[in-house]
Tab-separated table of C-alpha atoms in Angstrom:
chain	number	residue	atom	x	y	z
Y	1	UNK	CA	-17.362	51.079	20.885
Y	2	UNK	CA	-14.157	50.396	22.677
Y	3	UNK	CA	-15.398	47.026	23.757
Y	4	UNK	CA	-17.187	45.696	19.846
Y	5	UNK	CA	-13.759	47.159	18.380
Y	6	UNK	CA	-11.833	44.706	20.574
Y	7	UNK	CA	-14.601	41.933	20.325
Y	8	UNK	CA	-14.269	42.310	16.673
Y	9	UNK	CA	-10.692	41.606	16.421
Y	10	UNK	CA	-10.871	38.830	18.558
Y	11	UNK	CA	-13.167	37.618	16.354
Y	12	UNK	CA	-10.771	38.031	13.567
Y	13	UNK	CA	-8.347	36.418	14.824
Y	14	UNK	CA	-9.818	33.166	15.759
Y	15	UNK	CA	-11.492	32.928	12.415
Y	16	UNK	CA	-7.768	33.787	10.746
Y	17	UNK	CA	-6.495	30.692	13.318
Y	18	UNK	CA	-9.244	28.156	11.610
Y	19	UNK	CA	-8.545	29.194	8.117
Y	20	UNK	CA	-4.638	28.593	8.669
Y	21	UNK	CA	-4.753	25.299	10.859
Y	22	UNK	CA	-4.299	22.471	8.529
Y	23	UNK	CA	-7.678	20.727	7.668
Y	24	UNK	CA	-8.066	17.049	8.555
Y	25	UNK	CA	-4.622	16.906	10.640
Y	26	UNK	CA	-5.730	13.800	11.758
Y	27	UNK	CA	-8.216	10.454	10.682
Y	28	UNK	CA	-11.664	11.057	11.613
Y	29	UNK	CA	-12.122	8.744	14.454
Y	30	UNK	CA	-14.767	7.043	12.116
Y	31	UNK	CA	-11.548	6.187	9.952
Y	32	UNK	CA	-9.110	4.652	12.381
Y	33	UNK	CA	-7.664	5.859	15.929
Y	34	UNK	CA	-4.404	6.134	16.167
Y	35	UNK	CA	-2.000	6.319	19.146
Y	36	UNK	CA	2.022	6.857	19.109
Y	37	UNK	CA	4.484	5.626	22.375
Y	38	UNK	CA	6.747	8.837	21.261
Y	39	UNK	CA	7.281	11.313	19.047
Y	40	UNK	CA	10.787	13.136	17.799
Y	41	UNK	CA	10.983	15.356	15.126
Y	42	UNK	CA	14.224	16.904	13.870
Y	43	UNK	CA	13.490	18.957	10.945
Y	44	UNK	CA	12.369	17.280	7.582
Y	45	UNK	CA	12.136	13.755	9.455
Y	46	UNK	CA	10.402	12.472	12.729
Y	47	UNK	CA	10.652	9.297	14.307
Y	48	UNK	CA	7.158	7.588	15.647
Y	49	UNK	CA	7.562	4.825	18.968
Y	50	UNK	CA	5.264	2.431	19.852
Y	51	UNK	CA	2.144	2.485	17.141
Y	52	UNK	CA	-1.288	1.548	17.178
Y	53	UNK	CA	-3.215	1.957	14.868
Y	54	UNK	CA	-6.839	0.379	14.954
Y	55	UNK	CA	-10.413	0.281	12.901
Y	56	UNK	CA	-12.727	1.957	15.051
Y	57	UNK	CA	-14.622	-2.079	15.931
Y	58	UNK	CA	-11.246	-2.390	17.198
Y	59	UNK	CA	-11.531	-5.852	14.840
Y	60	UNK	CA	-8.415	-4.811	12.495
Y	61	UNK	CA	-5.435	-3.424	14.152
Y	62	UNK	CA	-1.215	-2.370	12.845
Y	63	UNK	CA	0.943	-2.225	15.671
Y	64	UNK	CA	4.644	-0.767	14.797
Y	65	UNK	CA	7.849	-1.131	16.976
Y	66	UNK	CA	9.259	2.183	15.524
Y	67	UNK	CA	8.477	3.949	12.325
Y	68	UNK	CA	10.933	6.912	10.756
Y	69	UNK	CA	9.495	9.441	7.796
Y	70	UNK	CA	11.749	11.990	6.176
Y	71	UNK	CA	10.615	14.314	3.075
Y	72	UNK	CA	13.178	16.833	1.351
Y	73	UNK	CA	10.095	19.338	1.042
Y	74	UNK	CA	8.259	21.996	3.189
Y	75	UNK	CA	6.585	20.208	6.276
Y	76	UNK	CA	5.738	20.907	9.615
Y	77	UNK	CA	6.084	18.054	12.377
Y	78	UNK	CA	2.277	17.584	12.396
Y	79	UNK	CA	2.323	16.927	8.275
Y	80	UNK	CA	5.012	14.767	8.608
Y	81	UNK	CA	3.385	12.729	11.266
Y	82	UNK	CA	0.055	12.803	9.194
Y	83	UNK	CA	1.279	11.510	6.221
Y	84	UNK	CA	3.379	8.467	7.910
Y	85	UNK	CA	-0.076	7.515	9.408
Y	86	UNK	CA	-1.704	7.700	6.413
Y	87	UNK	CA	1.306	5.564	4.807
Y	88	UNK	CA	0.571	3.140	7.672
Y	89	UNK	CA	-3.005	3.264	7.609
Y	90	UNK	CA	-2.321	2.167	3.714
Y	91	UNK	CA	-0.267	-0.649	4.419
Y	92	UNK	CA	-3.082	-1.704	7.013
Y	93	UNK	CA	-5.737	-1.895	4.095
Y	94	UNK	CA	-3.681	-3.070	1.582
Y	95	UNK	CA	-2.680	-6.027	3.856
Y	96	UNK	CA	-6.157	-7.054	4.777
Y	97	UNK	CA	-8.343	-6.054	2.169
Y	98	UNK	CA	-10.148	-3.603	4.614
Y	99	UNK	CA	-11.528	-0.313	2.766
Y	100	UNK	CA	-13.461	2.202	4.894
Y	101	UNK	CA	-15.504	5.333	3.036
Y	102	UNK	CA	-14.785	7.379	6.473
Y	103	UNK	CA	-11.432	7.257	5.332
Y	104	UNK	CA	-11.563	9.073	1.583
Y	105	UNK	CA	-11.282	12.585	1.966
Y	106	UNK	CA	-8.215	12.327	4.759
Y	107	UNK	CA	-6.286	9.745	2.512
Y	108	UNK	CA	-7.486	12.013	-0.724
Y	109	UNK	CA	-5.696	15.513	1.371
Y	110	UNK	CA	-2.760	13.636	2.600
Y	111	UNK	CA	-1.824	12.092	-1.434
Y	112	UNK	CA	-2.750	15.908	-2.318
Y	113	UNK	CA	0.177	17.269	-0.123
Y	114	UNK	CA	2.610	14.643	-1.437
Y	115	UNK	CA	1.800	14.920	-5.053
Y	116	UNK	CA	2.556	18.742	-4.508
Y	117	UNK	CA	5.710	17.844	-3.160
Y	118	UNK	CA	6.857	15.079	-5.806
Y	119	UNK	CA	5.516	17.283	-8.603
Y	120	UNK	CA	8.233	19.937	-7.268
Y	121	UNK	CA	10.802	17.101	-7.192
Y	122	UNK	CA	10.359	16.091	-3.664
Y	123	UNK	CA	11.338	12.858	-2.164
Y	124	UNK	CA	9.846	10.997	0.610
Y	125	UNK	CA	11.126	7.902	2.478
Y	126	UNK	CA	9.391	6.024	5.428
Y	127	UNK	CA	10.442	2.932	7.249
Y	128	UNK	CA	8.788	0.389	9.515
Y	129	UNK	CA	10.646	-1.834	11.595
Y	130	UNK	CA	8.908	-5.130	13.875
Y	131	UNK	CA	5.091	-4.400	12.767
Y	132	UNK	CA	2.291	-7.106	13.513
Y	133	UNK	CA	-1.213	-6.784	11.681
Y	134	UNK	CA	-4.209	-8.673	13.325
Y	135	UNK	CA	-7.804	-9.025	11.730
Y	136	UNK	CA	-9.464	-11.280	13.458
Y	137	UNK	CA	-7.582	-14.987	14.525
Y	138	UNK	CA	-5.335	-13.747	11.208
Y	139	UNK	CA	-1.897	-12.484	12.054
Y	140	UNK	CA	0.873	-11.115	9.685
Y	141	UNK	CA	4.466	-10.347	11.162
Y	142	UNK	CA	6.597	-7.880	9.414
Y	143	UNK	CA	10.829	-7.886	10.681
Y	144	UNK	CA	11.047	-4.744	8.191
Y	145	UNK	CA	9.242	-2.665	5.070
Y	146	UNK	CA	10.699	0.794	3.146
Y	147	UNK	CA	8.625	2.500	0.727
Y	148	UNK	CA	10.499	5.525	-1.083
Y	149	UNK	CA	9.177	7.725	-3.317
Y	150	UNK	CA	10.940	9.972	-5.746
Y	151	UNK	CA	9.082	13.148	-8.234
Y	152	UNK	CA	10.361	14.931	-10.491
Y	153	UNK	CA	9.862	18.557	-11.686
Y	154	UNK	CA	9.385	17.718	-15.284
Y	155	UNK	CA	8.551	13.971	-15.966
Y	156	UNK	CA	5.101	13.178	-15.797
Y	157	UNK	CA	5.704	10.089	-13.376
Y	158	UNK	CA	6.982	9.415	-10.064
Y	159	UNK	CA	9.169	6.592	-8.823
Y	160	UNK	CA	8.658	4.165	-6.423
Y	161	UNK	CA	10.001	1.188	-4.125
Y	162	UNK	CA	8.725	-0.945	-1.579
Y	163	UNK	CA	10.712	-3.798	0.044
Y	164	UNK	CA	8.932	-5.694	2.522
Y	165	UNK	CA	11.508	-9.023	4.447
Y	166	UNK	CA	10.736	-10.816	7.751
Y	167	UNK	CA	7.104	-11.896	6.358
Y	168	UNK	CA	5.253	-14.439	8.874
Y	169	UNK	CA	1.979	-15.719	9.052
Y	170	UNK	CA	-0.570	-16.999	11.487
Y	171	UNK	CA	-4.152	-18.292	10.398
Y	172	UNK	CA	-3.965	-17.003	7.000
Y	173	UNK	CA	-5.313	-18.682	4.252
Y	174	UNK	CA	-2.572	-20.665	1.868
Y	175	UNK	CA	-0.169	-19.411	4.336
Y	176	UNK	CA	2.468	-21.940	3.443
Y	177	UNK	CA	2.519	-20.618	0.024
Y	178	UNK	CA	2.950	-17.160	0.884
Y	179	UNK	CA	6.415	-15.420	0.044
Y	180	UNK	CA	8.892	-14.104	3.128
Y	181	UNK	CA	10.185	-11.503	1.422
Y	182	UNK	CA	9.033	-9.473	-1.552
Y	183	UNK	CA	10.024	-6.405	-3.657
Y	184	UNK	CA	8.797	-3.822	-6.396
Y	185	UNK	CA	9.443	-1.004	-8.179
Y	186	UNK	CA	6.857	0.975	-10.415
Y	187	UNK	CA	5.977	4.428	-11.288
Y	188	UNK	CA	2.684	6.228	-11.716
Y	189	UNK	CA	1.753	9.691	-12.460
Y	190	UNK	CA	1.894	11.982	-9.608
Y	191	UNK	CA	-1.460	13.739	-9.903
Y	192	UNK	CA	-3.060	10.035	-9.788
Y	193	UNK	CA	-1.836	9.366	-6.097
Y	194	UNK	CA	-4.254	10.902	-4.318
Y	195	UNK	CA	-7.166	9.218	-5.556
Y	196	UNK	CA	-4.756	5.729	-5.377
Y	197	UNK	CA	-4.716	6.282	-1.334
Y	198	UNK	CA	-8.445	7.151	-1.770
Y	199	UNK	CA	-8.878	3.507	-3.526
Y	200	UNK	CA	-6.792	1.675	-0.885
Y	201	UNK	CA	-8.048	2.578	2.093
Y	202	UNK	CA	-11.173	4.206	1.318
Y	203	UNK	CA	-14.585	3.929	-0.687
Y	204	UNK	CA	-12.525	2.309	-4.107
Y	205	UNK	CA	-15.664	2.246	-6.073
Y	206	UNK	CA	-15.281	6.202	-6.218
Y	207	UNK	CA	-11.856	6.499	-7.821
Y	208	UNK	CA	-10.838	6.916	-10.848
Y	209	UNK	CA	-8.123	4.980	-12.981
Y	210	UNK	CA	-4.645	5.075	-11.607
Y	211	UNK	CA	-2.141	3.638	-13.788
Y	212	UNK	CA	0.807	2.132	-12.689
Y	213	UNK	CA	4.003	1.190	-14.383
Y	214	UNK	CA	5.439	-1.981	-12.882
Y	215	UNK	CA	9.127	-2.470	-13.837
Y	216	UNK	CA	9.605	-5.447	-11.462
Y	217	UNK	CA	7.983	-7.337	-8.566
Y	218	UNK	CA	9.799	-10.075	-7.058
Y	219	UNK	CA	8.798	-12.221	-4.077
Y	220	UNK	CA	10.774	-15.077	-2.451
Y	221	UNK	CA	9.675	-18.034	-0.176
Y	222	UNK	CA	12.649	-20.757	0.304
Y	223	UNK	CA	14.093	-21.705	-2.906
Y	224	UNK	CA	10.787	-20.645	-5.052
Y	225	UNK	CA	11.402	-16.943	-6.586
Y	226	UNK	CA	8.543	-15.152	-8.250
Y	227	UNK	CA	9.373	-12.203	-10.642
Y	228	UNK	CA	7.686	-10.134	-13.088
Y	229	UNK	CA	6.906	-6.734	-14.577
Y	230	UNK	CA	3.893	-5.327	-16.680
Y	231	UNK	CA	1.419	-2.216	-16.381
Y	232	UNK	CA	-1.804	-1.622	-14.525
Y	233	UNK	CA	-4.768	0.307	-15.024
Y	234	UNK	CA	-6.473	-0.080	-11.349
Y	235	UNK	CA	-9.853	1.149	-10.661
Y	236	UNK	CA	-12.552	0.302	-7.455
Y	237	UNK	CA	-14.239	-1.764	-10.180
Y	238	UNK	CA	-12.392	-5.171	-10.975
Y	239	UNK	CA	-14.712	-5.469	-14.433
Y	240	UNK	CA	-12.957	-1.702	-14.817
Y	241	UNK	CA	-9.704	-2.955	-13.987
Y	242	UNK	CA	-6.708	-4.126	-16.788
Y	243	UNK	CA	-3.314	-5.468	-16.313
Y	244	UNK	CA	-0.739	-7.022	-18.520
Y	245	UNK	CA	2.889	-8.148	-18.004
Y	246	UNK	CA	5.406	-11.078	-17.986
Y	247	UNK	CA	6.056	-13.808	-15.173
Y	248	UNK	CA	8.576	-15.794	-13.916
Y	249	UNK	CA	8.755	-18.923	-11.533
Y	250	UNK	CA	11.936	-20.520	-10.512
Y	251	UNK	CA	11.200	-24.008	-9.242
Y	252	UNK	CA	7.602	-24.316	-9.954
Y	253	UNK	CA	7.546	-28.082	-9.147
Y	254	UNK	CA	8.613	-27.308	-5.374
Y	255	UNK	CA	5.386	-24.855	-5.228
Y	256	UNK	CA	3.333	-27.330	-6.395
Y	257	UNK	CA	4.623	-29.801	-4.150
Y	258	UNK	CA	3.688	-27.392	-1.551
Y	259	UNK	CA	0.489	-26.564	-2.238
Y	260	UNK	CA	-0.167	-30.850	-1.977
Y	261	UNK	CA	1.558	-30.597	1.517
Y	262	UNK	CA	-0.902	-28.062	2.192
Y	263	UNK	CA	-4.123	-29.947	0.861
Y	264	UNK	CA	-4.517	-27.020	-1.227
Y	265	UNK	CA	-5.490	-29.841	-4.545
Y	266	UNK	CA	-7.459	-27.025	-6.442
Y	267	UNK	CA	-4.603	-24.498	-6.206
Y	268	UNK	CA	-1.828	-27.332	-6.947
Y	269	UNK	CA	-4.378	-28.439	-9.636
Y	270	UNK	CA	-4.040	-24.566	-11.064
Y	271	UNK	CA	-0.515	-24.573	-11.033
Y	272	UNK	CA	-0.236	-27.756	-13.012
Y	273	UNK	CA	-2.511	-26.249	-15.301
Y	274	UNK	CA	-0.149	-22.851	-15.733
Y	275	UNK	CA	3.093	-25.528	-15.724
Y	276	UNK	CA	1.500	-26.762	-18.920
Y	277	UNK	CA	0.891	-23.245	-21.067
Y	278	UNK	CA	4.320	-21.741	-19.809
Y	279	UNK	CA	7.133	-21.166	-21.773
Y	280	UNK	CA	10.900	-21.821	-20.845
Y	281	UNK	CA	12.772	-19.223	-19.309
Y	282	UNK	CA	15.940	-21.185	-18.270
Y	283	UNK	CA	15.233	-21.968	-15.231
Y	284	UNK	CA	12.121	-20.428	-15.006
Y	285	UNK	CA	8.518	-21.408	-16.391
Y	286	UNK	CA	7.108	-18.119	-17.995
Y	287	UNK	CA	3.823	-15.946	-18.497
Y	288	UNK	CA	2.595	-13.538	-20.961
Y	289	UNK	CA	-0.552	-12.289	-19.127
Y	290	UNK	CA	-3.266	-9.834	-19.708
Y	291	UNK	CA	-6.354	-9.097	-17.484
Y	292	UNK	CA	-9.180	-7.502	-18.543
Y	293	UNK	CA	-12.936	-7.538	-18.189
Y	294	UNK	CA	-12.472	-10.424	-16.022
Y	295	UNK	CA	-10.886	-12.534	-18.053
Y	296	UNK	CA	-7.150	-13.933	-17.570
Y	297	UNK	CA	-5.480	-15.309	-20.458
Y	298	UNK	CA	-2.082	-16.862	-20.148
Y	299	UNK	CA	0.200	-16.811	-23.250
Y	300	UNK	CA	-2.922	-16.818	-25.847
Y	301	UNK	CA	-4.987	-19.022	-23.922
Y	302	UNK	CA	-8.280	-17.013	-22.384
Y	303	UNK	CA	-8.925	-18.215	-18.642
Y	304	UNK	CA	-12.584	-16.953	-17.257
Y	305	UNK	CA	-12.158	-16.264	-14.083
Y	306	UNK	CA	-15.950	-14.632	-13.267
């Protein structure tokens, strides 16, 4: 009796252990594998060495010089270090396009423990500095990116800001054209984010609408500055998917020019086409836009784009 009393608690105890372990610490290796150089955690931040992160072909891979994470709310070292990967495993899919189903239901209970956190007025910033993302031949460089995010106890909303400078590119399509630096700033409900990460990096077909409050975007390459602001309803479906705002181009003419440098004729023959239904905005040619159902239009005039 001795002996199934003691068995029993055993028992007990291990099964208390599951229950209280965090589920889905880390990315099922059908997701991503992930490796860091070193780890230091001091309290509510932790500072990640020497990154890899990979798609399990090994075809897609982020590697990160050093990456820092700090949150203002209850974590342990492990959650902290879990949701910077996720973060990073984001920027990965964002980046490239890449979505993998595998990775749903960890990005889904990673934006869960965040959106707990900003809904209690939490605050979360993360930082990469020197990161490199290869697909293939196709190689972006990153000097630096910072994405904070900011809740609140009793708005609806959170607030957001990523700054991304140092931009290269290597075997990327219309590289030449693409900015070196870019910015934005939007907000979005909080109870929406975890299905957002679920849509980025996972199966995006499955999520419902986020929507996203854009109150500027901003993007630089040499003396050609792109700006803008609007509102987004984003779903895994682009039929599903709606956007309208306002945009800005200062010197147009040298992007064109570019895009002709670049042999790019249909995209310079675009632009010329846009130069001719934009507005004046001092220096600037200008955009009314609105998306939806697959159609662009462009300051009244309706641009089919299926």
């Amino acid at each position: 009796m001795k002996r199934q009393t003691l068995f029993c608690s055993a028992a007990l105890a291990l099964v208390s252990v599951a229950l209280t372990r965090p589920a889905l610490a880390a990315p099922p290796a059908s997701c991503a594998v992930i490796s860091h150089g070193g780890v230091r955690s001091t309290g509510q931040s932790i500072t990640l060495d020497a990154t890899t992160l990979r798609t399990p072909d090994g075809s897609t891979s982020l590697t990160i010089k050093q990456m820092q994470f700090s949150a203002n709310t209850a974590n342990t070292a492990q959650s902290l270090q879990d949701q910077a990967d996720a973060a990073s495993l984001l920027l990965l899919s964002a980046m490239t396009g890449h979505h993998n189903a595998a990775c749903s239901e960890w990005l889904q209970r990673q934006g869960q423990n965040v959106a707990t956190g900003l809904k209690a007025g939490g605050n979360y910033t993360l930082s990469w500095n020197t990161a490199s993302i290869q697909r293939g031949t196709a190689r972006v460089g990153l000097s630096a990116a910072a994405l904070k995010l900011q809740g609140n106890t009793t708005a609806h909303t959170s607030t957001a800001t990523l700054t991304m400078s140092g931009l290269s590119f290597h075997n990327v399509a219309n590289q030449e054209l693409l900015p070196s630096s870019a910015q934005a700033a939007f907000s979005l409900p909080a109870s929406e984010l975890p299905a957002l990460m679920a849509a980025v990096g996972g199966r995006a077909e499955q999520a419902p609408a986020v929507h996203v409050t854009i109150s500027n975007f901003a993007a630089q390459r040499g003396t050609v500055h792109l700006q803008g602001n609007g509102s987004a309803t984003l779903t895994g479906d682009v039929n599903a998917t709606s956007a309208s705002g306002h945009l800005e181009i200062t010197n147009l003419e040298t992007l064109i020019e570019t895009a002709r440098s670049a042999q790019q004729m249909k995209l310079a023959a675009g632009l010329v086409l846009a130069r001719l239904v934009s507005k004046k905005a001092g220096d600037a040619n200008a955009w009314n836009t609105t998306w939806s159902g697959g159609v662009l239009t462009v300051n009244g005039f309706p641009l089919p784009l299926k």
